[in-house]
Coordinates of C-alpha atoms in Angstrom, one line a residue:
M1 CA 32.6 -13.7 -7.8
L2 CA 33.2 -11.0 -5.2
N3 CA 30.4 -12.4 -3.1
F4 CA 32.0 -15.8 -3.3
C5 CA 35.4 -14.4 -2.3
S6 CA 33.9 -12.5 0.7
S7 CA 32.2 -15.7 1.9
F8 CA 35.3 -17.8 1.4
L9 CA 37.5 -15.2 3.2
A10 CA 35.0 -14.9 6.0
K11 CA 35.3 -18.6 6.7
F12 CA 39.1 -18.5 6.3
Y13 CA 39.6 -15.6 8.7
S14 CA 37.3 -17.0 11.3
S15 CA 40.1 -19.4 12.2
S16 CA 41.4 -18.3 15.6
S17 CA 45.0 -18.9 14.6
V18 CA 44.6 -16.8 11.4
K19 CA 42.9 -14.0 13.4
L20 CA 45.9 -13.9 15.8
I21 CA 48.5 -13.8 13.1
I22 CA 46.6 -11.0 11.3
K23 CA 46.1 -9.0 14.6
L24 CA 49.7 -9.3 15.7
F25 CA 51.7 -9.0 12.5
L26 CA 49.7 -7.2 9.7
P27 CA 50.0 -3.4 9.7
K28 CA 46.8 -1.5 9.8
F29 CA 47.1 -0.1 6.2
I30 CA 47.5 -3.7 4.8
K31 CA 44.4 -4.8 6.7
N32 CA 42.5 -1.8 5.2
K33 CA 43.7 -2.6 1.7
I34 CA 42.5 -6.2 2.1
K35 CA 39.1 -5.0 3.2
K36 CA 38.7 -2.7 0.2
I37 CA 39.8 -5.4 -2.3
F38 CA 37.9 -8.4 -1.1
F39 CA 35.1 -7.1 1.1
K40 CA 33.0 -5.2 -1.4
Y41 CA 30.0 -6.2 0.7
Y42 CA 30.1 -5.6 4.5
F43 CA 27.2 -8.1 5.1
L44 CA 26.3 -11.5 3.7
P45 CA 22.9 -13.3 4.0
T46 CA 22.7 -16.4 6.1
N47 CA 20.0 -19.1 6.6
L48 CA 20.2 -18.7 10.4
K49 CA 17.0 -18.0 12.4
S50 CA 18.7 -16.5 15.4
L51 CA 22.1 -15.1 16.4
P52 CA 24.9 -17.5 17.3
K53 CA 26.4 -17.3 20.8
N54 CA 29.2 -14.8 21.1
S55 CA 28.0 -13.2 17.8
Y56 CA 29.7 -9.9 18.7
P57 CA 32.8 -10.4 20.8
E58 CA 33.7 -7.3 22.8
K59 CA 37.3 -6.0 22.3
F60 CA 37.4 -2.8 24.4
D61 CA 39.5 -3.8 27.4
Y62 CA 40.7 -1.9 30.5
N63 CA 43.8 -0.4 28.8
Y64 CA 41.7 0.8 25.9
Q65 CA 39.3 2.6 28.2
K66 CA 42.2 4.0 30.2
D67 CA 43.7 5.4 27.1
L68 CA 40.4 7.1 26.2
I69 CA 40.3 8.8 29.6
K70 CA 43.9 10.1 29.0
K71 CA 42.9 11.5 25.6
F72 CA 39.8 13.1 27.0
E73 CA 41.9 14.8 29.7
V74 CA 44.0 16.4 27.0
K75 CA 41.3 17.1 24.3
E76 CA 38.3 17.6 26.7
K77 CA 36.1 15.9 24.1
Q78 CA 35.3 12.4 22.8
S79 CA 38.0 11.0 20.5
S80 CA 36.6 7.6 19.8
F81 CA 34.1 6.5 17.1
M82 CA 30.4 7.3 17.4
S83 CA 27.6 5.6 15.4
C84 CA 25.8 8.9 15.6
P85 CA 28.3 11.8 15.8
H86 CA 25.6 14.4 16.3
L87 CA 24.0 12.7 19.3
I88 CA 25.2 15.4 21.8
S89 CA 23.6 18.1 19.6
L90 CA 20.4 16.1 19.4
L91 CA 20.3 15.8 23.2
S92 CA 20.9 19.5 23.5
T93 CA 17.6 20.1 21.7
K94 CA 15.7 18.1 24.4
F95 CA 17.7 18.8 27.6
S96 CA 19.5 21.9 29.0
F97 CA 23.0 21.9 30.5
D98 CA 21.8 21.9 34.1
Q99 CA 18.7 19.8 33.7
E100 CA 18.4 16.5 35.5
F101 CA 17.6 13.6 33.3
S102 CA 18.3 9.9 33.0
F103 CA 20.1 8.3 30.0
L104 CA 20.3 4.6 29.3
D105 CA 23.1 3.6 27.0
V106 CA 22.3 0.1 25.6
G107 CA 25.5 -1.3 24.1
G108 CA 27.7 1.6 25.4
E109 CA 31.3 0.6 25.1
R110 CA 33.5 3.7 25.2
I111 CA 34.1 5.6 28.4
D112 CA 34.9 8.9 26.7
F113 CA 31.3 9.1 25.5
Y114 CA 30.2 9.1 29.2
L115 CA 32.8 11.8 30.0
H116 CA 31.7 14.0 27.2
L117 CA 28.1 13.6 28.3
K118 CA 28.9 14.7 31.8
K119 CA 30.7 17.7 30.5
K120 CA 27.8 18.8 28.4
F121 CA 25.0 17.9 30.9
K122 CA 26.2 18.2 34.4
N123 CA 23.2 16.6 36.1
I124 CA 22.7 13.7 33.7
K125 CA 22.1 10.3 35.3
Y126 CA 24.0 7.9 33.0
Y127 CA 23.3 4.1 32.9
V128 CA 25.2 1.6 30.7
F129 CA 24.3 -2.0 29.8
N130 CA 26.4 -4.3 27.7
Q131 CA 28.0 -7.7 27.7
K132 CA 29.4 -8.9 31.1
N133 CA 33.1 -8.8 30.2
L134 CA 32.8 -5.1 29.2
L135 CA 30.7 -4.3 32.2
D136 CA 33.4 -5.8 34.4
V137 CA 35.9 -3.4 32.8
F138 CA 33.5 -0.4 33.5
F139 CA 33.2 -1.5 37.1
N140 CA 37.0 -1.4 37.4
I141 CA 37.3 1.9 35.6
K142 CA 34.6 3.5 37.8
S143 CA 36.4 2.4 40.9
D144 CA 39.9 3.3 39.8
F145 CA 39.0 6.8 38.4
S146 CA 36.3 7.6 41.0
L147 CA 33.5 8.0 38.3
E148 CA 30.6 8.1 40.8
G149 CA 28.1 9.1 38.1
L150 CA 28.8 6.0 36.0
N151 CA 26.0 3.6 36.8
V152 CA 26.8 0.1 35.5
I153 CA 23.8 -2.2 35.0
S154 CA 24.9 -5.8 35.4
N155 CA 21.4 -7.4 35.5
I156 CA 19.0 -6.9 32.6
S157 CA 16.0 -6.9 35.1
E158 CA 17.3 -3.6 36.5
I159 CA 16.6 -2.0 33.2
Y160 CA 13.0 -3.0 33.2
N161 CA 12.5 -1.9 36.7
N162 CA 13.5 1.7 36.0
Q163 CA 12.4 4.5 33.8
Y164 CA 14.6 6.7 31.6
D165 CA 14.2 10.0 29.8
F166 CA 16.3 8.8 26.9
V167 CA 17.2 5.3 25.8
N168 CA 20.1 5.1 23.3
F169 CA 20.6 2.1 21.1
G170 CA 23.9 3.1 19.6
A171 CA 24.4 0.5 16.8
S172 CA 23.3 -2.2 19.3
I173 CA 19.7 -3.3 18.9
Q174 CA 20.7 -5.4 15.9
Y175 CA 23.2 -7.4 18.0
I176 CA 20.7 -8.4 20.7
D177 CA 19.4 -11.9 20.0
N178 CA 16.1 -11.6 21.8
Y179 CA 15.7 -8.0 20.7
E180 CA 11.9 -8.4 20.3
E181 CA 11.4 -9.3 24.0
F182 CA 13.9 -6.6 25.0
L183 CA 12.1 -3.9 23.0
N184 CA 8.6 -4.9 24.2
K185 CA 9.7 -4.6 27.8
I186 CA 11.6 -1.3 27.2
T187 CA 8.6 0.3 25.4
S188 CA 6.1 -0.8 28.0
N189 CA 7.8 1.4 30.5
E190 CA 7.4 5.2 30.6
N191 CA 10.6 5.8 28.8
K192 CA 10.2 9.1 26.9
Y193 CA 12.7 9.0 24.0
I194 CA 14.1 5.9 22.2
F195 CA 16.8 6.4 19.7
F196 CA 18.4 3.9 17.3
S197 CA 21.5 4.7 15.3
A198 CA 23.3 2.8 12.5
V199 CA 20.5 0.3 12.0
T200 CA 19.9 -1.5 8.7
N201 CA 16.2 -1.9 8.1
Y202 CA 14.2 -3.1 5.1
L203 CA 10.8 -3.9 3.7
S204 CA 9.8 -7.4 2.7
D205 CA 6.6 -9.5 2.0
N206 CA 8.6 -12.7 2.5
E207 CA 7.3 -14.6 5.5
N208 CA 10.9 -15.6 6.4
Y209 CA 11.9 -12.0 6.8
K210 CA 8.7 -10.5 8.3
K211 CA 10.7 -9.6 11.5
K212 CA 14.4 -9.8 10.8
M213 CA 17.2 -11.4 8.8
V214 CA 20.4 -12.8 10.3
V215 CA 23.5 -11.6 8.4
K216 CA 27.2 -12.2 8.7
Q217 CA 29.4 -9.1 9.0
V218 CA 32.7 -9.5 7.3
N219 CA 34.1 -6.0 7.0
V220 CA 35.5 -5.9 10.6
F221 CA 38.5 -7.9 9.4
P222 CA 39.7 -10.3 10.9
Q223 CA 36.7 -10.5 13.3
I224 CA 33.4 -12.0 12.2
N225 CA 30.1 -10.7 13.6
Y226 CA 26.5 -11.8 13.3
L227 CA 23.6 -9.4 13.5
Y228 CA 20.1 -8.7 12.4
F229 CA 18.7 -6.6 9.6
L230 CA 15.3 -5.4 10.9
N231 CA 12.0 -5.3 9.1
K232 CA 11.0 -1.7 9.2
D233 CA 7.3 -2.3 9.4
Y234 CA 7.6 -4.7 12.3
L235 CA 10.1 -2.6 14.2
Y236 CA 8.0 0.5 14.0
N237 CA 4.8 -1.3 14.9
V238 CA 6.4 -2.5 18.2
L239 CA 6.8 1.1 19.2
F240 CA 3.6 2.4 17.7
K241 CA 1.6 -0.2 19.8
Q242 CA 3.2 1.3 22.9
N243 CA 2.0 4.8 22.1
Y244 CA 5.3 6.0 20.6
I245 CA 5.4 8.4 17.6
L246 CA 8.1 8.7 15.0
L247 CA 10.1 12.0 15.4
F248 CA 12.5 11.4 12.5
E249 CA 14.2 8.8 10.4
K250 CA 17.5 9.9 8.7
K251 CA 20.2 8.3 6.7
N252 CA 23.2 7.4 8.9
T253 CA 26.2 9.1 7.3
T254 CA 29.1 7.4 9.2
D255 CA 29.5 4.9 6.3
V256 CA 28.4 4.1 2.8
I257 CA 27.2 0.5 2.6
N258 CA 26.7 -1.6 -0.5
Y259 CA 23.6 -3.7 -0.2
D260 CA 23.5 -4.9 -3.8
N261 CA 23.9 -8.5 -2.7
F262 CA 20.5 -8.3 -0.9
K263 CA 18.5 -6.8 -3.8
N264 CA 16.9 -10.2 -4.7
L265 CA 15.9 -10.8 -1.1
L266 CA 14.9 -7.5 0.5
K267 CA 13.4 -4.1 -0.6
A268 CA 14.1 -0.5 0.4
I269 CA 17.3 -1.4 2.4
E270 CA 18.5 1.6 4.4
F271 CA 21.2 2.5 6.9
T272 CA 19.4 4.7 9.4
D273 CA 19.1 6.7 12.6
I274 CA 15.6 6.6 14.0
M275 CA 14.0 8.5 17.0
F276 CA 10.7 7.9 18.7
E277 CA 8.9 9.8 21.5
K278 CA 6.3 8.4 23.9
K279 CA 3.0 10.2 24.0
F280 CA 1.7 9.9 27.6
Q281 CA -2.0 9.7 28.1
K282 CA -3.5 12.5 30.1

């Protein structure tokens, strides 16, 4: 019954007029109560084979980024959400404060993360890639606030032509439609570390799910997103074939997700952070 309600409400709230009413007039605490009552499941299975266009509409506009900068100036640390809160600590185990290294943020969307990185690693070379509308915002922020160290990548080919010491997929790989091609090209370069956070992976012998499953995300009320759950064996093999080794796989603790509605379809479903390191041939 709850699964039916979630599906019905997802369709209902996908209406642009309903979304606008909810966004403008419903207080945040009421939105949160509706989520808890009706959205027992964050994700619903679909029969789709690929992600729809505009499957993840960006919402972090210029004013939002500007407010993050103001908060950072007061708090001197990141105040926005992170899909991996201990990422800075993780980086500190690999790089020193004054070490020069390059960092590619695939799906980066909050400017205070960049500011925090620059504070912790003064010689970091930071690159960010995301959807065009958000990159336009970053271009304007960079100009207006003289953020010379903020390197905005507007063309995906620029990513493939460079090498990075650390590639960060912060809850982003699952929203990239052609993620297989993207990963194959990223891993074929000499990029040392690749890190995925807040990824749902699974095991399955079903031919339909040997690589991925398209799901509908309904808990980000009133927005509806589409993304992939990723077959763990397939994902890992993409990296293993390019001479990467698994450094760790850990449960992501930013949320507790109920996957019970997928139990008849998938096995060993996990919400994880995963890190790989490339072993260079001598």
